[in-house]
Coordinates of C-alpha atoms in Angstrom, one line a residue:
M22 CA 48.4 8.4 -17.1
A23 CA 44.9 9.1 -16.0
N24 CA 43.1 6.8 -13.6
I25 CA 39.6 7.9 -14.4
K26 CA 37.9 5.8 -17.2
S27 CA 36.3 8.8 -18.9
Q28 CA 39.6 10.7 -18.9
K29 CA 41.3 7.7 -20.5
K30 CA 38.7 7.7 -23.2
R31 CA 39.1 11.5 -23.7
I32 CA 42.8 11.0 -24.2
I33 CA 42.2 8.5 -26.9
T34 CA 39.6 10.7 -28.7
N35 CA 41.9 13.8 -28.4
E36 CA 44.7 11.8 -30.0
K37 CA 42.4 10.7 -32.9
S38 CA 41.3 14.3 -33.5
R39 CA 44.9 15.6 -33.3
Q40 CA 46.0 13.1 -36.0
R41 CA 43.0 14.1 -38.2
N42 CA 43.8 17.8 -37.7
R43 CA 47.4 17.3 -38.6
A44 CA 46.5 15.6 -41.8
A45 CA 44.0 18.4 -42.7
K46 CA 46.6 21.1 -41.9
S47 CA 49.2 19.3 -44.0
E48 CA 46.7 19.2 -46.9
L49 CA 46.2 23.0 -46.5
K50 CA 49.9 23.7 -46.5
T51 CA 50.3 21.5 -49.7
A52 CA 47.5 23.4 -51.4
T53 CA 48.9 26.8 -50.6
R54 CA 52.4 25.7 -51.7
R55 CA 50.9 24.6 -55.1
V56 CA 49.4 28.1 -55.5
R57 CA 52.7 29.8 -54.5
E58 CA 54.7 27.6 -57.0
A59 CA 52.2 28.3 -59.8
V60 CA 52.5 32.1 -59.1
E61 CA 56.3 31.9 -59.0
A62 CA 56.2 30.0 -62.3
G63 CA 53.9 32.7 -63.8
N64 CA 51.3 30.1 -64.9
G65 CA 48.0 32.0 -64.4
A66 CA 45.6 29.2 -65.3
E67 CA 47.3 26.7 -63.0
A68 CA 47.5 29.3 -60.2
Y69 CA 43.8 30.1 -60.6
A70 CA 42.8 26.4 -60.4
A71 CA 45.1 25.8 -57.4
A72 CA 43.8 28.9 -55.6
L73 CA 40.2 27.8 -56.0
A74 CA 41.0 24.3 -54.8
A75 CA 42.9 25.8 -51.8
C76 CA 39.9 28.0 -51.0
R77 CA 37.6 25.0 -51.0
L78 CA 40.0 23.1 -48.6
L79 CA 40.2 26.1 -46.3
D80 CA 36.4 26.4 -46.1
K81 CA 36.1 22.7 -45.4
A82 CA 38.8 22.9 -42.6
A83 CA 37.0 25.9 -41.1
G84 CA 33.7 24.1 -41.2
K85 CA 35.1 21.1 -39.4
G86 CA 36.9 23.2 -36.8
V87 CA 40.4 22.4 -37.8
I88 CA 41.2 26.1 -38.2
H89 CA 39.2 29.2 -37.1
K90 CA 36.9 30.7 -39.7
N91 CA 38.7 34.1 -39.5
Q92 CA 42.0 32.4 -40.2
A93 CA 40.5 30.6 -43.2
A94 CA 39.2 34.0 -44.5
N95 CA 42.6 35.6 -44.0
R96 CA 44.4 32.8 -45.8
K97 CA 41.9 32.9 -48.7
S98 CA 42.4 36.6 -49.0
G99 CA 46.2 36.2 -49.1
I100 CA 46.0 33.5 -51.7
M101 CA 43.6 35.5 -54.0
A102 CA 45.8 38.6 -53.6
S103 CA 48.9 36.7 -54.6
I104 CA 47.3 35.4 -57.8
N105 CA 45.6 38.6 -58.8
G106 CA 48.8 39.9 -60.5
I107 CA 49.2 37.0 -63.0
V108 CA 45.6 35.6 -63.6
T109 CA 43.9 37.1 -66.6
D110 CA 40.2 37.1 -67.6
A111 CA 41.1 34.5 -70.2
D112 CA 42.5 32.2 -67.4
R113 CA 39.3 32.7 -65.5
A114 CA 37.1 32.0 -68.5
A115 CA 39.2 28.9 -69.5
Y116 CA 38.8 27.4 -66.0
V117 CA 36.7 24.2 -66.0
K118 CA 35.2 23.2 -62.7
P119 CA 36.2 19.7 -61.6
Q120 CA 33.3 17.3 -62.0
P121 CA 31.9 16.0 -58.7
K122 CA 32.3 12.4 -57.9
P123 CA 29.2 10.4 -58.9
Q124 CA 26.9 9.6 -56.1
K125 CA 26.6 5.9 -55.1
T126 CA 23.3 4.5 -56.0
G127 CA 23.3 2.2 -53.0
S128 CA 25.7 0.5 -50.7
K129 CA 25.9 -3.2 -50.0
K130 CA 24.3 -2.7 -46.7
A131 CA 21.3 -0.9 -48.2
E132 CA 21.0 -3.6 -50.9
A133 CA 21.1 -6.3 -48.3
K134 CA 18.4 -4.5 -46.3
A135 CA 16.2 -4.2 -49.3
A136 CA 16.7 -7.9 -50.1
R137 CA 15.7 -8.8 -46.5
K138 CA 12.6 -6.6 -46.7
A139 CA 11.5 -8.2 -50.0
A140 CA 12.0 -11.7 -48.6
Q141 CA 10.0 -10.7 -45.5
E142 CA 7.2 -9.4 -47.7
A143 CA 7.2 -12.6 -49.6
L144 CA 7.0 -14.6 -46.4
N145 CA 4.1 -12.4 -45.1
A146 CA 2.2 -12.9 -48.4
E147 CA 2.7 -16.7 -48.1
K148 CA 1.6 -16.7 -44.5
A149 CA -1.5 -14.7 -45.4
K150 CA -2.4 -17.3 -48.0
R151 CA -1.9 -20.1 -45.4
V152 CA -4.1 -18.3 -42.9
E153 CA -6.8 -17.7 -45.5
A154 CA -6.7 -21.4 -46.4
Q155 CA -6.9 -22.4 -42.7
K156 CA -9.9 -20.1 -42.2
K157 CA -11.7 -21.6 -45.2
A158 CA -10.9 -25.1 -43.9
E159 CA -12.2 -24.2 -40.5
A160 CA -15.4 -22.6 -42.0
K161 CA -16.0 -25.7 -44.1
A162 CA -15.5 -28.0 -41.1
A163 CA -17.8 -25.9 -39.0
K164 CA -20.4 -26.0 -41.8
A165 CA -20.1 -29.7 -42.2
K166 CA -20.4 -30.2 -38.4
A167 CA -23.5 -27.9 -38.4
E168 CA -25.0 -29.9 -41.2
A169 CA -24.2 -33.2 -39.4
A170 CA -25.8 -31.9 -36.2
K171 CA -28.8 -30.7 -38.2
A172 CA -29.1 -34.1 -39.9
A173 CA -28.8 -35.8 -36.5
A174 CA -31.5 -33.6 -35.0
E175 CA -33.8 -34.4 -38.0
A176 CA -33.1 -38.0 -37.6
E177 CA -34.0 -37.9 -33.9
T178 CA -37.2 -36.0 -34.6
E179 CA -38.2 -38.6 -37.2
E180 CA -37.4 -41.6 -34.9
S181 CA -39.1 -40.2 -31.9
P182 CA -42.7 -40.2 -33.3
A183 CA -42.2 -43.7 -34.7
E184 CA -41.1 -44.9 -31.2
E185 CA -44.1 -43.3 -29.5
G186 CA -46.5 -45.0 -31.9
A187 CA -44.9 -48.4 -31.4
E188 CA -45.6 -48.3 -27.7

């Protein structure tokens, strides 16, 4: 067993990728076996559908690095050569492409994020209203204070001439 921490991690990731590659290779073998069985049975339509599915899987495996792209090309060539003898134009015309899986509109995580964002926007709007109300109250208080100071100043000016005349 390795002593170095990075090497221990590397061993774990290599094992995960090995298991993933084994599963993908097994899937490829199953797909090619289905093609071979359909060819042996002489069923052209089934062989054509199985060959196209196998070619898709081979392309995916090559894209993910499970097998080399040249090996995928060679296997596809062999599969198509094996079905050419039994597949007719009618089989090709009758082939219906499998429908792709419908795309998810949103995950629970995305919905939760959108809900949090909406709640935050509501809180921000509420806070803006409170801030506006506070500013209005402060402005009103400042205006009242200014009026009170003005009134006090006027009262002082009115009282001061009366006091001077009394002396």
